[in-house]
């Protein structure tokens, strides 16, 4: 994982420590920020943000700095710890809980959930992020998103997965016929339910943004809500209750799984 950290809380310690060490070694070796930037094919501002811990140092820049500063592998060694952070910092807590989940209820208002995205759909989203990400980061995030999808078929016992998609999700330009067929394939899995909420059935609760209700093996329940600038994962019973109520209201308005499959099939035929 890489990219700039936009949360109001502090960036991960691993980012700050490795960036600090990179700056110290660069200063000790009398290597300018501009020299390191040119050698690693980054802008000086990007190197500065890495050294400040705002952006995660990439494997390429760590290896380049290690060689330029004669750090004898001490900077390159940080890659092992940084590569564990495959997701945006604000989503890492949710990803940890997702790996422990026995059930997920998911509602999306504009995007196909990450667990149901094709590689091409994921790239269209990640590669067009603002501010843009470097190609290495784009590839890392796509790979991480694809790895998450093991939850669909590889867990024993299977994880119960329920998705409700607002019709706008299916009408977006990125949701091509390949992506729609992928949704149909996922909906045929015995542990997966996919429902569509048509425009004409939308209620106010359906327009308030995406949300996920998650239950872990220890039967802890978490509510996850997300907006363009903030995410929140909460185990507060009040928050979990509110998300449960919203999800339940939306599901009562959504098409049944069979009706939803036919709805998506018609869209595939029209595309």
mmCIF file of C-alpha atoms in Angstrom:
data_model
loop_
_atom_site.group_PDB
_atom_site.id
_atom_site.type_symbol
_atom_site.label_atom_id
_atom_site.label_comp_id
_atom_site.label_asym_id
_atom_site.label_seq_id
_atom_site.Cartn_x
_atom_site.Cartn_y
_atom_site.Cartn_z
ATOM 1 C CA UNK A 1 0.000 0.000 0.000
ATOM 2 C CA UNK A 2 1.136 3.500 -0.695
ATOM 3 C CA UNK A 3 -0.225 6.898 -1.552
ATOM 4 C CA UNK A 4 -0.807 9.931 0.568
ATOM 5 C CA UNK A 5 -2.356 9.638 4.010
ATOM 6 C CA UNK A 6 -5.503 11.763 4.244
ATOM 7 C CA UNK A 7 -6.929 10.758 7.608
ATOM 8 C CA UNK A 8 -7.050 13.208 10.482
ATOM 9 C CA UNK A 9 -5.160 10.743 12.672
ATOM 10 C CA UNK A 10 -1.401 10.132 12.449
ATOM 11 C CA UNK A 11 0.063 8.113 9.578
ATOM 12 C CA UNK A 12 1.207 4.548 10.386
ATOM 13 C CA UNK A 13 4.330 4.324 12.546
ATOM 14 C CA UNK A 14 6.094 2.218 9.902
ATOM 15 C CA UNK A 15 5.741 5.055 7.381
ATOM 16 C CA UNK A 16 7.087 7.667 9.764
ATOM 17 C CA UNK A 17 9.987 5.549 11.009
ATOM 18 C CA UNK A 18 11.178 4.370 7.601
ATOM 19 C CA UNK A 19 10.815 7.884 6.152
ATOM 20 C CA UNK A 20 12.789 9.330 9.042
ATOM 21 C CA UNK A 21 15.541 6.749 8.586
ATOM 22 C CA UNK A 22 15.680 7.429 4.852
ATOM 23 C CA UNK A 23 16.175 11.142 5.517
ATOM 24 C CA UNK A 24 18.856 10.479 8.140
ATOM 25 C CA UNK A 25 20.830 8.166 5.845
ATOM 26 C CA UNK A 26 20.472 10.593 2.930
ATOM 27 C CA UNK A 27 21.753 13.486 5.037
ATOM 28 C CA UNK A 28 24.622 11.413 6.413
ATOM 29 C CA UNK A 29 25.673 10.396 2.891
ATOM 30 C CA UNK A 30 25.374 13.996 1.646
ATOM 31 C CA UNK A 31 22.818 12.971 -0.988
ATOM 32 C CA UNK A 32 20.355 15.711 -1.897
ATOM 33 C CA UNK A 33 16.620 15.109 -2.075
ATOM 34 C CA UNK A 34 16.771 16.020 -5.766
ATOM 35 C CA UNK A 35 19.474 13.406 -6.402
ATOM 36 C CA UNK A 36 17.458 10.687 -4.710
ATOM 37 C CA UNK A 37 14.320 11.759 -6.578
ATOM 38 C CA UNK A 38 16.069 11.592 -9.945
ATOM 39 C CA UNK A 39 17.606 8.190 -9.215
ATOM 40 C CA UNK A 40 14.290 6.713 -8.041
ATOM 41 C CA UNK A 41 12.231 8.418 -10.774
ATOM 42 C CA UNK A 42 10.074 10.407 -8.330
ATOM 43 C CA UNK A 43 9.593 14.132 -7.840
ATOM 44 C CA UNK A 44 11.435 15.827 -4.971
ATOM 45 C CA UNK A 45 8.077 16.673 -3.385
ATOM 46 C CA UNK A 46 7.145 12.989 -3.347
ATOM 47 C CA UNK A 47 10.451 12.114 -1.667
ATOM 48 C CA UNK A 48 9.797 14.875 0.884
ATOM 49 C CA UNK A 49 6.343 13.481 1.702
ATOM 50 C CA UNK A 50 7.855 9.999 2.126
ATOM 51 C CA UNK A 51 10.526 11.320 4.475
ATOM 52 C CA UNK A 52 7.851 13.122 6.482
ATOM 53 C CA UNK A 53 5.814 9.914 6.808
ATOM 54 C CA UNK A 54 2.831 11.361 4.926
ATOM 55 C CA UNK A 55 3.391 8.960 2.031
ATOM 56 C CA UNK A 56 4.609 5.385 2.352
ATOM 57 C CA UNK A 57 8.177 4.880 1.028
ATOM 58 C CA UNK A 58 7.923 2.474 -1.888
ATOM 59 C CA UNK A 59 10.217 -0.527 -2.384
ATOM 60 C CA UNK A 60 11.844 1.225 -5.333
ATOM 61 C CA UNK A 61 12.770 4.357 -3.407
ATOM 62 C CA UNK A 62 14.024 2.341 -0.416
ATOM 63 C CA UNK A 63 16.290 0.223 -2.618
ATOM 64 C CA UNK A 64 17.549 3.303 -4.459
ATOM 65 C CA UNK A 65 18.217 5.183 -1.211
ATOM 66 C CA UNK A 66 19.951 2.139 0.247
ATOM 67 C CA UNK A 67 22.347 1.996 -2.703
ATOM 68 C CA UNK A 68 22.954 5.756 -2.941
ATOM 69 C CA UNK A 69 23.470 6.172 0.797
ATOM 70 C CA UNK A 70 25.467 2.967 1.239
ATOM 71 C CA UNK A 71 23.122 1.777 3.974
ATOM 72 C CA UNK A 72 24.139 -1.877 3.447
ATOM 73 C CA UNK A 73 20.589 -3.206 3.332
ATOM 74 C CA UNK A 74 19.280 -1.375 6.397
ATOM 75 C CA UNK A 75 16.883 0.803 4.374
ATOM 76 C CA UNK A 76 15.841 -1.998 2.017
ATOM 77 C CA UNK A 77 14.942 -4.114 5.054
ATOM 78 C CA UNK A 78 11.999 -1.796 5.743
ATOM 79 C CA UNK A 79 10.172 -3.177 2.692
ATOM 80 C CA UNK A 80 9.118 -6.301 4.580
ATOM 81 C CA UNK A 81 7.187 -4.248 7.126
ATOM 82 C CA UNK A 82 5.731 -1.684 4.759
ATOM 83 C CA UNK A 83 4.432 -4.215 2.251
ATOM 84 C CA UNK A 84 2.111 -5.632 4.886
ATOM 85 C CA UNK A 85 0.052 -2.433 4.570
ATOM 86 C CA UNK A 86 -1.750 -3.215 1.337
ATOM 87 C CA UNK A 87 -4.726 -0.938 1.845
ATOM 88 C CA UNK A 88 -5.309 2.776 2.372
ATOM 89 C CA UNK A 89 -4.590 3.628 5.985
ATOM 90 C CA UNK A 90 -8.165 4.630 6.774
ATOM 91 C CA UNK A 91 -9.425 1.211 5.610
ATOM 92 C CA UNK A 92 -6.906 -1.019 7.390
ATOM 93 C CA UNK A 93 -9.014 -1.610 10.516
ATOM 94 C CA UNK A 94 -11.935 -2.684 8.366
ATOM 95 C CA UNK A 95 -9.740 -5.058 6.340
ATOM 96 C CA UNK A 96 -8.519 -6.681 9.543
ATOM 97 C CA UNK A 97 -12.113 -7.304 10.629
ATOM 98 C CA UNK A 98 -13.084 -8.513 7.167
ATOM 99 C CA UNK A 99 -10.467 -11.276 7.433
ATOM 100 C CA UNK A 100 -12.145 -12.427 10.666
ATOM 101 C CA UNK A 101 -15.717 -12.166 9.411
ATOM 102 C CA UNK A 102 -18.290 -14.921 9.450
ATOM 103 C CA UNK A 103 -20.907 -12.686 7.828
ATOM 104 C CA UNK A 104 -21.092 -9.405 5.926
ATOM 105 C CA UNK A 105 -24.117 -7.306 4.963
ATOM 106 C CA UNK A 106 -23.061 -4.740 2.396
ATOM 107 C CA UNK A 107 -24.920 -1.849 0.773
ATOM 108 C CA UNK A 108 -23.404 0.245 -2.014
ATOM 109 C CA UNK A 109 -24.896 3.347 -3.561
ATOM 110 C CA UNK A 110 -22.454 4.125 -6.405
ATOM 111 C CA UNK A 111 -19.638 1.548 -6.736
ATOM 112 C CA UNK A 112 -19.420 -2.232 -7.054
ATOM 113 C CA UNK A 113 -18.164 -3.564 -3.697
ATOM 114 C CA UNK A 114 -14.476 -4.457 -3.753
ATOM 115 C CA UNK A 115 -15.273 -8.123 -3.111
ATOM 116 C CA UNK A 116 -17.280 -8.249 -6.356
ATOM 117 C CA UNK A 117 -15.078 -6.175 -8.665
ATOM 118 C CA UNK A 118 -13.317 -7.499 -11.727
ATOM 119 C CA UNK A 119 -9.652 -6.655 -12.091
ATOM 120 C CA UNK A 120 -10.492 -4.242 -14.912
ATOM 121 C CA UNK A 121 -13.123 -2.431 -12.833
ATOM 122 C CA UNK A 122 -10.720 -2.151 -9.898
ATOM 123 C CA UNK A 123 -8.019 -0.704 -12.144
ATOM 124 C CA UNK A 124 -10.425 1.858 -13.606
ATOM 125 C CA UNK A 125 -11.143 3.137 -10.093
ATOM 126 C CA UNK A 126 -7.670 2.956 -8.590
ATOM 127 C CA UNK A 127 -5.804 4.229 -11.643
ATOM 128 C CA UNK A 128 -8.001 7.348 -11.831
ATOM 129 C CA UNK A 129 -7.697 8.375 -8.203
ATOM 130 C CA UNK A 130 -7.154 12.050 -7.329
ATOM 131 C CA UNK A 131 -4.404 12.779 -6.444
ATOM 132 C CA UNK A 132 -2.987 10.112 -8.795
ATOM 133 C CA UNK A 133 -0.990 7.160 -7.528
ATOM 134 C CA UNK A 134 2.231 5.868 -9.030
ATOM 135 C CA UNK A 135 2.004 2.713 -11.171
ATOM 136 C CA UNK A 136 3.665 0.541 -8.534
ATOM 137 C CA UNK A 137 1.066 1.552 -5.965
ATOM 138 C CA UNK A 138 -1.788 1.013 -8.423
ATOM 139 C CA UNK A 139 -0.610 -2.554 -9.104
ATOM 140 C CA UNK A 140 -0.199 -3.266 -5.374
ATOM 141 C CA UNK A 141 -3.703 -2.066 -4.549
ATOM 142 C CA UNK A 142 -5.304 -4.002 -7.392
ATOM 143 C CA UNK A 143 -3.523 -7.183 -6.289
ATOM 144 C CA UNK A 144 -4.619 -6.622 -2.691
ATOM 145 C CA UNK A 145 -8.225 -6.138 -3.781
ATOM 146 C CA UNK A 146 -8.161 -9.353 -5.770
ATOM 147 C CA UNK A 147 -6.642 -11.222 -2.809
ATOM 148 C CA UNK A 148 -9.542 -10.107 -0.611
ATOM 149 C CA UNK A 149 -11.962 -11.950 -2.882
ATOM 150 C CA UNK A 150 -10.778 -15.292 -1.505
ATOM 151 C CA UNK A 151 -13.472 -14.708 1.135
ATOM 152 C CA UNK A 152 -16.067 -15.606 -1.513
ATOM 153 C CA UNK A 153 -14.969 -19.199 -2.049
ATOM 154 C CA UNK A 154 -11.989 -20.244 0.072
ATOM 155 C CA UNK A 155 -13.147 -19.906 3.683
ATOM 156 C CA UNK A 156 -14.282 -22.937 5.634
ATOM 157 C CA UNK A 157 -16.947 -22.727 6.836
ATOM 158 C CA UNK A 158 -18.136 -20.336 4.124
ATOM 159 C CA UNK A 159 -18.691 -16.689 5.019
ATOM 160 C CA UNK A 160 -22.269 -15.474 4.615
ATOM 161 C CA UNK A 161 -22.214 -12.515 2.209
ATOM 162 C CA UNK A 162 -25.204 -10.333 1.376
ATOM 163 C CA UNK A 163 -24.938 -7.406 -1.045
ATOM 164 C CA UNK A 164 -27.557 -4.812 -1.982
ATOM 165 C CA UNK A 165 -26.604 -2.605 -4.934
ATOM 166 C CA UNK A 166 -28.410 0.610 -5.819
ATOM 167 C CA UNK A 167 -29.237 0.699 -9.535
ATOM 168 C CA UNK A 168 -26.744 3.552 -10.030
ATOM 169 C CA UNK A 169 -23.953 1.044 -9.306
ATOM 170 C CA UNK A 170 -24.935 -0.938 -12.383
ATOM 171 C CA UNK A 171 -25.403 2.145 -14.585
ATOM 172 C CA UNK A 172 -21.917 3.588 -14.098
ATOM 173 C CA UNK A 173 -19.611 3.612 -17.157
ATOM 174 C CA UNK A 174 -17.148 1.250 -15.450
ATOM 175 C CA UNK A 175 -19.825 -1.424 -14.953
ATOM 176 C CA UNK A 176 -19.485 -2.996 -18.386
ATOM 177 C CA UNK A 177 -20.927 -6.323 -19.528
ATOM 178 C CA UNK A 178 -17.927 -8.220 -18.137
ATOM 179 C CA UNK A 179 -18.446 -6.698 -14.694
ATOM 180 C CA UNK A 180 -22.190 -7.369 -14.790
ATOM 181 C CA UNK A 181 -21.601 -11.008 -15.744
ATOM 182 C CA UNK A 182 -19.118 -11.240 -12.869
ATOM 183 C CA UNK A 183 -21.868 -10.104 -10.488
ATOM 184 C CA UNK A 184 -24.146 -12.821 -11.850
ATOM 185 C CA UNK A 185 -21.456 -15.466 -11.344
ATOM 186 C CA UNK A 186 -20.908 -14.355 -7.757
ATOM 187 C CA UNK A 187 -24.647 -14.397 -7.069
ATOM 188 C CA UNK A 188 -24.746 -18.100 -7.969
ATOM 189 C CA UNK A 189 -22.412 -19.018 -5.102
ATOM 190 C CA UNK A 190 -24.358 -20.707 -2.319
ATOM 191 C CA UNK A 191 -23.039 -18.335 0.364
ATOM 192 C CA UNK A 192 -23.583 -15.112 -1.626
ATOM 193 C CA UNK A 193 -26.781 -13.091 -2.063
ATOM 194 C CA UNK A 194 -26.913 -10.173 -4.503
ATOM 195 C CA UNK A 195 -29.926 -7.857 -4.625
ATOM 196 C CA UNK A 196 -30.648 -4.756 -6.683
ATOM 197 C CA UNK A 197 -32.449 -1.674 -5.404
ATOM 198 C CA UNK A 198 -34.068 -0.036 -8.476
ATOM 199 C CA UNK A 199 -34.280 3.735 -8.764
ATOM 200 C CA UNK A 200 -38.039 3.734 -8.323
ATOM 201 C CA UNK A 201 -37.808 1.866 -5.017
ATOM 202 C CA UNK A 202 -35.203 4.127 -3.424
ATOM 203 C CA UNK A 203 -35.972 5.455 0.039
ATOM 204 C CA UNK A 204 -34.125 8.271 1.873
ATOM 205 C CA UNK A 205 -32.064 5.752 3.866
ATOM 206 C CA UNK A 206 -30.689 4.390 0.580
ATOM 207 C CA UNK A 207 -29.226 7.743 -0.466
ATOM 208 C CA UNK A 208 -27.108 8.343 2.638
ATOM 209 C CA UNK A 209 -24.039 6.462 1.435
ATOM 210 C CA UNK A 210 -22.540 2.951 1.565
ATOM 211 C CA UNK A 211 -22.360 0.847 4.718
ATOM 212 C CA UNK A 212 -21.325 -2.585 5.912
ATOM 213 C CA UNK A 213 -22.449 -4.638 8.888
ATOM 214 C CA UNK A 214 -19.847 -7.220 9.874
ATOM 215 C CA UNK A 215 -19.806 -10.054 12.416
ATOM 216 C CA UNK A 216 -16.538 -11.741 13.496
ATOM 217 C CA UNK A 217 -15.839 -15.287 14.690
ATOM 218 C CA UNK A 218 -16.121 -14.007 18.258
ATOM 219 C CA UNK A 219 -19.595 -12.697 17.370
ATOM 220 C CA UNK A 220 -18.497 -9.085 17.678
ATOM 221 C CA UNK A 221 -20.518 -6.834 15.411
ATOM 222 C CA UNK A 222 -19.082 -3.799 13.638
ATOM 223 C CA UNK A 223 -20.621 -1.092 11.491
ATOM 224 C CA UNK A 224 -18.538 0.474 8.730
ATOM 225 C CA UNK A 225 -19.566 3.666 6.943
ATOM 226 C CA UNK A 226 -17.615 5.566 4.337
ATOM 227 C CA UNK A 227 -17.603 8.924 2.576
ATOM 228 C CA UNK A 228 -15.101 10.418 0.087
ATOM 229 C CA UNK A 229 -13.033 11.977 2.893
ATOM 230 C CA UNK A 230 -13.644 9.791 5.929
ATOM 231 C CA UNK A 231 -14.324 6.236 7.045
ATOM 232 C CA UNK A 232 -15.567 4.940 10.372
ATOM 233 C CA UNK A 233 -15.503 1.456 11.832
ATOM 234 C CA UNK A 234 -17.489 1.240 15.054
ATOM 235 C CA UNK A 235 -18.438 -1.460 17.548
ATOM 236 C CA UNK A 236 -20.664 0.974 19.418
ATOM 237 C CA UNK A 237 -24.028 -0.775 19.905
ATOM 238 C CA UNK A 238 -25.873 2.390 18.936
ATOM 239 C CA UNK A 239 -23.977 2.730 15.659
ATOM 240 C CA UNK A 240 -24.399 -0.975 14.884
ATOM 241 C CA UNK A 241 -28.129 -0.714 15.603
ATOM 242 C CA UNK A 242 -28.554 2.292 13.304
ATOM 243 C CA UNK A 243 -26.737 0.606 10.426
ATOM 244 C CA UNK A 244 -28.715 -2.602 10.983
ATOM 245 C CA UNK A 245 -31.964 -0.648 10.812
ATOM 246 C CA UNK A 246 -30.956 1.174 7.630
ATOM 247 C CA UNK A 247 -29.835 -2.052 5.967
ATOM 248 C CA UNK A 248 -33.045 -3.823 6.919
ATOM 249 C CA UNK A 249 -35.162 -1.008 5.490
ATOM 250 C CA UNK A 250 -33.211 -1.034 2.231
ATOM 251 C CA UNK A 251 -33.384 -4.813 1.869
ATOM 252 C CA UNK A 252 -37.174 -4.770 2.188
ATOM 253 C CA UNK A 253 -37.323 -2.431 -0.821
ATOM 254 C CA UNK A 254 -34.774 -4.301 -2.952
ATOM 255 C CA UNK A 255 -35.669 -6.895 -5.553
ATOM 256 C CA UNK A 256 -35.450 -10.539 -4.512
ATOM 257 C CA UNK A 257 -32.258 -12.412 -5.472
ATOM 258 C CA UNK A 258 -33.991 -14.076 -8.445
ATOM 259 C CA UNK A 259 -35.549 -10.797 -9.613
ATOM 260 C CA UNK A 260 -32.190 -9.103 -9.193
ATOM 261 C CA UNK A 261 -30.443 -11.722 -11.349
ATOM 262 C CA UNK A 262 -33.010 -11.190 -14.098
ATOM 263 C CA UNK A 263 -32.580 -7.418 -13.783
ATOM 264 C CA UNK A 264 -28.803 -7.726 -14.268
ATOM 265 C CA UNK A 265 -29.234 -10.224 -17.113
ATOM 266 C CA UNK A 266 -31.429 -7.730 -18.967
ATOM 267 C CA UNK A 267 -28.717 -5.098 -18.560
ATOM 268 C CA UNK A 268 -26.101 -7.499 -19.956
ATOM 269 C CA UNK A 269 -28.297 -8.191 -22.975
ATOM 270 C CA UNK A 270 -28.778 -4.463 -23.555
ATOM 271 C CA UNK A 271 -25.086 -3.636 -23.326
#
